[in-house]
Backbone as numpy.savetxt, mean C-alpha at the origin, in Angstrom:
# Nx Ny Nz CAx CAy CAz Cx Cy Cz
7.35 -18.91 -2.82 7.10 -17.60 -2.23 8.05 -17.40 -1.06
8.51 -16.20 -0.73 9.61 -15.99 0.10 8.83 -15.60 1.12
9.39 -16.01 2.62 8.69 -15.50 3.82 9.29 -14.43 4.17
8.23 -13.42 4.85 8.71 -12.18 5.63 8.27 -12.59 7.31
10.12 -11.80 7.48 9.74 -12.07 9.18 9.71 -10.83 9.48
9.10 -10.59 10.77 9.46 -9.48 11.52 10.60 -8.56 11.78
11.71 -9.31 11.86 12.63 -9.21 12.14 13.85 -8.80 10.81
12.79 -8.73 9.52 13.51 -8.07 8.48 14.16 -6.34 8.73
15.34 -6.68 8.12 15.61 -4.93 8.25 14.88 -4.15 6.99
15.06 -3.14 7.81 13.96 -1.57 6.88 14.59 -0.82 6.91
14.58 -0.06 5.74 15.30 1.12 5.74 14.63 2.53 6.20
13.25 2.16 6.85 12.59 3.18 7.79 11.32 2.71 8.56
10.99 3.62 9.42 9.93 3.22 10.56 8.89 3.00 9.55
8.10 1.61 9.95 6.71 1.82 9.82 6.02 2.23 10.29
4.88 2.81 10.35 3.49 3.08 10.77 2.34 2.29 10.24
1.91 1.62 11.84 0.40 0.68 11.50 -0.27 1.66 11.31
-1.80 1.22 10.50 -2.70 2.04 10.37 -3.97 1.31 9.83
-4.81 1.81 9.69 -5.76 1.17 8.59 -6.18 2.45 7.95
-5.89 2.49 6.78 -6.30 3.31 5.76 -6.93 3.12 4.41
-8.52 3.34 4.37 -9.11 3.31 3.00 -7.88 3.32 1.80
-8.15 2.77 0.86 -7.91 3.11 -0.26 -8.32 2.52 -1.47
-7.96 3.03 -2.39 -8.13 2.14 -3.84 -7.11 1.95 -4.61
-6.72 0.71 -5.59 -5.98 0.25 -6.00 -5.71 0.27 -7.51
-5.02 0.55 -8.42 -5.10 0.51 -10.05 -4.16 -0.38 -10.50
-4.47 -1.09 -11.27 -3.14 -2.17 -11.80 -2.94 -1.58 -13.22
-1.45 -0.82 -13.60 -1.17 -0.70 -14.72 -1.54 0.52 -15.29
-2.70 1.02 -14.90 -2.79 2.45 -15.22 -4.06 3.12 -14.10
-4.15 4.32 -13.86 -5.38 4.91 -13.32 -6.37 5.51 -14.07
-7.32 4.31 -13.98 -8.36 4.79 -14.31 -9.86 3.63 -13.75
-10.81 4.98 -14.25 -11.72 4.39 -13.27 -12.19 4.73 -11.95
-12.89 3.88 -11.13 -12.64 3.95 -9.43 -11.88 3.36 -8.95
-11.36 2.43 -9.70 -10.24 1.55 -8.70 -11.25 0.96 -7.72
-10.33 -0.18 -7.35 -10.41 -1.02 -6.55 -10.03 -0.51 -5.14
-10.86 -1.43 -4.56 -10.61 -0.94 -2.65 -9.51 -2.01 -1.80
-9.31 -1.20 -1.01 -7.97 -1.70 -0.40 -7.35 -1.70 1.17
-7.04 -1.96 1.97 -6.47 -1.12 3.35 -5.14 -1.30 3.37
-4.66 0.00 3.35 -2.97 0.36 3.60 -2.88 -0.09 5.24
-2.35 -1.16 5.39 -2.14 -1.76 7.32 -1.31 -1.03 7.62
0.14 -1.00 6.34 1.32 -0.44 7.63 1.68 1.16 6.41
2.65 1.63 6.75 2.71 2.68 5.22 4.43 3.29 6.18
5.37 3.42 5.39 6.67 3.65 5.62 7.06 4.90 4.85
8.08 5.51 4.77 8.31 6.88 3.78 8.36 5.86 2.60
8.88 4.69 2.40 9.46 4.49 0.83 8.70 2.55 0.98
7.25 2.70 1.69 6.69 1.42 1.14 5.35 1.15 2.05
4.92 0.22 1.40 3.62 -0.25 2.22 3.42 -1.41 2.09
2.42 -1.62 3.13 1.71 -3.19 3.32 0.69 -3.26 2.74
-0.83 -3.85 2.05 -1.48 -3.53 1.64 -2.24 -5.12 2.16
-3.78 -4.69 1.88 -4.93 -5.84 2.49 -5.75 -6.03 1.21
-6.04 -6.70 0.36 -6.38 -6.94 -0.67 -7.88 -7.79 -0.06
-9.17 -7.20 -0.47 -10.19 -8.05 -0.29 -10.99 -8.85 -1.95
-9.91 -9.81 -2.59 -10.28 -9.61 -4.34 -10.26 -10.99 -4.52
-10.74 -11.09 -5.54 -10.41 -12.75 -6.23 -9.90 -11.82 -7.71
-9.36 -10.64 -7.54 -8.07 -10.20 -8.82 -6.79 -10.91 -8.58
-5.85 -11.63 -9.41 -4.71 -11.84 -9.35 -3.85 -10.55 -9.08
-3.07 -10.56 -7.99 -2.16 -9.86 -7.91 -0.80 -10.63 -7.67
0.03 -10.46 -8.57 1.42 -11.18 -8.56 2.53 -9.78 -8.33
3.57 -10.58 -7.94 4.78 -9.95 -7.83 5.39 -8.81 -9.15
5.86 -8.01 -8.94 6.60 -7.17 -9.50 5.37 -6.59 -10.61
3.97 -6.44 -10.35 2.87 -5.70 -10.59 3.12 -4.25 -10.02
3.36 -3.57 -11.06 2.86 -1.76 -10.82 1.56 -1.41 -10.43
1.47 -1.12 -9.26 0.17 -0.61 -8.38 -0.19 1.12 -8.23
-0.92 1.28 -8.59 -1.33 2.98 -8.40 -2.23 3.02 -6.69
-1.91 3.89 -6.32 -2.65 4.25 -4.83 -3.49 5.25 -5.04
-4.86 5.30 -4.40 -5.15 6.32 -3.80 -6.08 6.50 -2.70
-4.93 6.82 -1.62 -5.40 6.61 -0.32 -6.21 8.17 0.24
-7.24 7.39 1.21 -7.96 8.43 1.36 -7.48 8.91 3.23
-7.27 10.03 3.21 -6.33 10.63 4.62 -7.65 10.34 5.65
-7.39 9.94 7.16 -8.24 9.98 7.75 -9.51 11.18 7.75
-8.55 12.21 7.93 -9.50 13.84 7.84 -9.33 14.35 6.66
-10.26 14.61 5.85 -10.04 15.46 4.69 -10.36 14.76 2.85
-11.05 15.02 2.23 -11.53 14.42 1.26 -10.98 14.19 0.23
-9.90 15.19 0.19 -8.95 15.26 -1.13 -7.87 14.07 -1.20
-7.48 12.69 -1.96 -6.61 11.60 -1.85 -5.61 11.76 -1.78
-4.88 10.84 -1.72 -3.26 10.91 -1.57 -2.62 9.56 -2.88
-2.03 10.29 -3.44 -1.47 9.39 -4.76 0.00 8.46 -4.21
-0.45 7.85 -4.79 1.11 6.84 -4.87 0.96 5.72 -6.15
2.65 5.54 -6.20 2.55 4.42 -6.74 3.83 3.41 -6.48
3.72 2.45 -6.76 4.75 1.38 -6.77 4.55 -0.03 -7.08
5.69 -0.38 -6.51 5.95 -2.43 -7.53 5.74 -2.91 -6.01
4.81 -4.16 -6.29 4.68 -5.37 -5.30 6.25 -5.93 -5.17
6.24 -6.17 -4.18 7.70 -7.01 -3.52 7.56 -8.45 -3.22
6.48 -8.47 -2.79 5.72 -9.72 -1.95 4.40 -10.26 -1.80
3.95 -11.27 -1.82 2.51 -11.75 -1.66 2.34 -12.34 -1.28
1.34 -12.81 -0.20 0.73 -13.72 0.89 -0.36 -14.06 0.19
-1.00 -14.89 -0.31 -2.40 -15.35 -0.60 -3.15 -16.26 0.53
-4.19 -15.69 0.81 -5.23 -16.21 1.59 -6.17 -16.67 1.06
-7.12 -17.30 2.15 -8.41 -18.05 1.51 -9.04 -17.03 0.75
-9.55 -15.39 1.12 -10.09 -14.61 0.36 -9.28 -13.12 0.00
-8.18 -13.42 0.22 -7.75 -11.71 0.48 -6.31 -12.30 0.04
-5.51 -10.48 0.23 -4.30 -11.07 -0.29 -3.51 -9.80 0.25
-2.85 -10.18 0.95 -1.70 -9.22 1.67 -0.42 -9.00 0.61
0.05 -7.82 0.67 1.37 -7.49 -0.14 2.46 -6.37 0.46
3.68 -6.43 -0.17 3.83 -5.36 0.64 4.42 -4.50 -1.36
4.44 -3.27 -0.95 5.09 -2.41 -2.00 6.02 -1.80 -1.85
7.07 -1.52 -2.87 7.78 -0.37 -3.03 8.07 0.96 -3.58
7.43 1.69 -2.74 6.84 3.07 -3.28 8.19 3.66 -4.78
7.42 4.12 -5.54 8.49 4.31 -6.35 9.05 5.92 -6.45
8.39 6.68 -5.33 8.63 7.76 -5.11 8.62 8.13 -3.63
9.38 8.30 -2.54 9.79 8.42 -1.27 8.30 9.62 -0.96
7.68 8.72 0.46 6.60 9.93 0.80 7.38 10.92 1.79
6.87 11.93 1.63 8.05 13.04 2.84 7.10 13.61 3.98
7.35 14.27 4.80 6.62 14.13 6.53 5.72 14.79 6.44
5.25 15.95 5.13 4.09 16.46 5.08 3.15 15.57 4.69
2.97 14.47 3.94 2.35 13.75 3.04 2.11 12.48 4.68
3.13 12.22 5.87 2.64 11.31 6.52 1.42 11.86 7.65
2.09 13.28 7.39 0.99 13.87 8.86 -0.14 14.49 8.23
-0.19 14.26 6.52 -1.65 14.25 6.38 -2.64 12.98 6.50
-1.39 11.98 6.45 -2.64 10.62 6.62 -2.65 10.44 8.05
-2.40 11.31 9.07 -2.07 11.22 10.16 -1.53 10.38 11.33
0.20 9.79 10.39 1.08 9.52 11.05 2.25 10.01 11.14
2.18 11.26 11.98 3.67 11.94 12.52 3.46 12.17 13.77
């Protein structure tokens, strides 16, 4: 497993956060699985996995995050980059496979 430092370059600002969400592996459907988006970038995220689901690398992930204010979700999707496995959880980060743009950050309310 490859380590991430801090000190990796990005090709844009993150934003910490904690944001509900739910998770789909492979297709959406269902309720999906629950999740917390920690950090969320225009073109990626961090993600908090509370599962004993395998999640491996280069897994297609569906999002749907729920905006602090407002009931209606926010879709995404993308490929795992990375995985941290913990005693119960499992940190990842993604690569959105579609760039989020500044209306879509200041609805989850980071602008």
């Amino acid at each position: 497993m490859e380590e991430h430092t801090i000190n990796e370059n990005r090709k844009s600002t993150r934003f910490p956060t904690h944001l509900k969400a739910h998770y789909f592996l492979k297709e959406r459907r269902g309720k999906g699985k629950e999740c917390v988006v920690i950090n969320i970038s225009l073109n990626g995220a961090g993600l908090e996995f509370y599962t004993s689901e395998m999640i491996g690398e280069a897994s297609k992930l569906f999002l749907s995050i729920l905006p602090p204010q407002g009931n209606e979700t926010i879709s995404a999707e993308g490929i795992v980059r990375w995985v941290k496995h913990g005693a119960r959880d499992y940190v990842c980060g993604i690569e959105l496979t579609r760039t989020l743009d500044k209306i879509t950050l200041a609805r989850l309310g980071l602008s």
